[in-house]
């Protein structure tokens, strides 16, 4: 399965469109992690805890979009868009959408 943010795959013509597919993941970050992340934010540096949670959510959403595309008979998803949202104080949402297609 090819997953790409571009609208085409160079050298591989699209032979069929199967529609829009979406993958979503919502992850909670626990209060201890939130506390240490806020300390990191105050003293500077990167928050590994949140980076890890974002990666997990992104990986889950991408796996979901791939599964949904495969279920339509597609072998690629083009035009992928990733969106990140914060829900409440400690929920992270990643939404991934794209067009499921068959390419040669």
Short mmCIF file of C-alpha atoms in Angstrom, two decimals:
data_model
loop_
_atom_site.label_atom_id
_atom_site.label_comp_id
_atom_site.label_asym_id
_atom_site.label_seq_id
_atom_site.Cartn_x
_atom_site.Cartn_y
_atom_site.Cartn_z
CA UNK A 1 0.00 0.00 0.00
CA UNK A 2 1.38 3.37 -1.04
CA UNK A 3 0.43 6.28 1.22
CA UNK A 4 1.33 9.76 -0.02
CA UNK A 5 0.47 13.41 0.53
CA UNK A 6 0.83 14.07 -3.20
CA UNK A 7 -2.16 13.77 -5.56
CA UNK A 8 -0.39 11.30 -7.84
CA UNK A 9 2.33 8.69 -7.69
CA UNK A 10 4.93 9.52 -10.30
CA UNK A 11 5.07 6.96 -13.10
CA UNK A 12 2.04 5.05 -11.73
CA UNK A 13 -1.22 6.17 -13.35
CA UNK A 14 -4.41 6.04 -11.28
CA UNK A 15 -6.81 3.53 -12.83
CA UNK A 16 -9.69 3.72 -10.32
CA UNK A 17 -10.95 5.98 -7.54
CA UNK A 18 -12.56 4.33 -4.52
CA UNK A 19 -13.53 7.40 -2.50
CA UNK A 20 -12.35 9.27 0.55
CA UNK A 21 -11.01 7.29 3.48
CA UNK A 22 -10.40 8.58 7.00
CA UNK A 23 -8.44 7.35 9.99
CA UNK A 24 -8.72 8.85 13.46
CA UNK A 25 -7.05 8.29 16.77
CA UNK A 26 -7.73 9.94 20.09
CA UNK A 27 -5.20 9.43 22.84
CA UNK A 28 -5.29 10.52 26.45
CA UNK A 29 -2.17 11.72 28.22
CA UNK A 30 -2.07 10.94 31.92
CA UNK A 31 -1.72 13.55 34.65
CA UNK A 32 1.86 12.60 35.64
CA UNK A 33 2.99 12.91 32.03
CA UNK A 34 1.12 16.24 31.76
CA UNK A 35 2.93 17.54 34.85
CA UNK A 36 6.39 16.62 33.58
CA UNK A 37 5.58 17.97 30.14
CA UNK A 38 4.58 21.30 31.69
CA UNK A 39 7.89 21.39 33.61
CA UNK A 40 9.75 20.75 30.36
CA UNK A 41 7.77 23.55 28.71
CA UNK A 42 8.68 25.96 31.53
CA UNK A 43 12.41 25.20 31.57
CA UNK A 44 12.64 24.71 27.82
CA UNK A 45 13.35 21.74 25.64
CA UNK A 46 11.22 19.15 23.95
CA UNK A 47 8.51 17.14 25.61
CA UNK A 48 9.33 13.52 24.81
CA UNK A 49 6.13 12.35 26.50
CA UNK A 50 3.91 14.33 24.16
CA UNK A 51 6.05 13.57 21.11
CA UNK A 52 5.65 9.88 21.87
CA UNK A 53 1.87 10.23 22.25
CA UNK A 54 1.61 12.16 18.98
CA UNK A 55 3.63 9.50 17.17
CA UNK A 56 1.43 6.72 18.60
CA UNK A 57 -1.75 8.55 17.56
CA UNK A 58 -0.38 9.30 14.08
CA UNK A 59 0.71 5.68 13.57
CA UNK A 60 -2.71 4.41 14.66
CA UNK A 61 -4.57 6.82 12.37
CA UNK A 62 -2.33 5.92 9.42
CA UNK A 63 -2.86 2.19 10.04
CA UNK A 64 -6.62 2.80 10.14
CA UNK A 65 -6.66 4.71 6.83
CA UNK A 66 -4.58 1.94 5.24
CA UNK A 67 -7.01 -0.74 6.47
CA UNK A 68 -10.02 1.22 5.23
CA UNK A 69 -8.42 1.80 1.82
CA UNK A 70 -7.52 -1.88 1.50
CA UNK A 71 -11.15 -2.80 2.30
CA UNK A 72 -12.27 -0.77 -0.76
CA UNK A 73 -9.89 -2.67 -3.04
CA UNK A 74 -7.40 0.21 -3.30
CA UNK A 75 -3.65 -0.23 -3.39
CA UNK A 76 -2.78 3.40 -2.60
CA UNK A 77 -4.06 6.50 -0.82
CA UNK A 78 -3.22 9.85 -2.38
CA UNK A 79 -3.68 13.43 -1.18
CA UNK A 80 -3.27 12.50 2.47
CA UNK A 81 -3.88 15.33 4.94
CA UNK A 82 -2.97 15.04 8.63
CA UNK A 83 -4.72 17.18 11.23
CA UNK A 84 -3.89 17.46 14.93
CA UNK A 85 -6.29 18.72 17.59
CA UNK A 86 -6.30 19.02 21.36
CA UNK A 87 -9.56 18.00 22.98
CA UNK A 88 -10.08 19.24 26.52
CA UNK A 89 -6.98 19.46 28.65
CA UNK A 90 -5.28 16.16 27.88
CA UNK A 91 -6.75 14.43 24.85
CA UNK A 92 -4.89 14.40 21.54
CA UNK A 93 -6.68 13.69 18.27
CA UNK A 94 -5.05 12.90 14.96
CA UNK A 95 -7.25 12.76 11.88
CA UNK A 96 -5.93 11.50 8.54
CA UNK A 97 -7.89 11.68 5.28
CA UNK A 98 -7.12 10.92 1.67
CA UNK A 99 -8.45 9.37 -1.52
CA UNK A 100 -8.27 5.60 -1.92
CA UNK A 101 -7.18 4.69 -5.45
CA UNK A 102 -5.91 1.84 -7.57
CA UNK A 103 -2.66 2.56 -9.36
CA UNK A 104 -0.77 0.51 -11.92
#
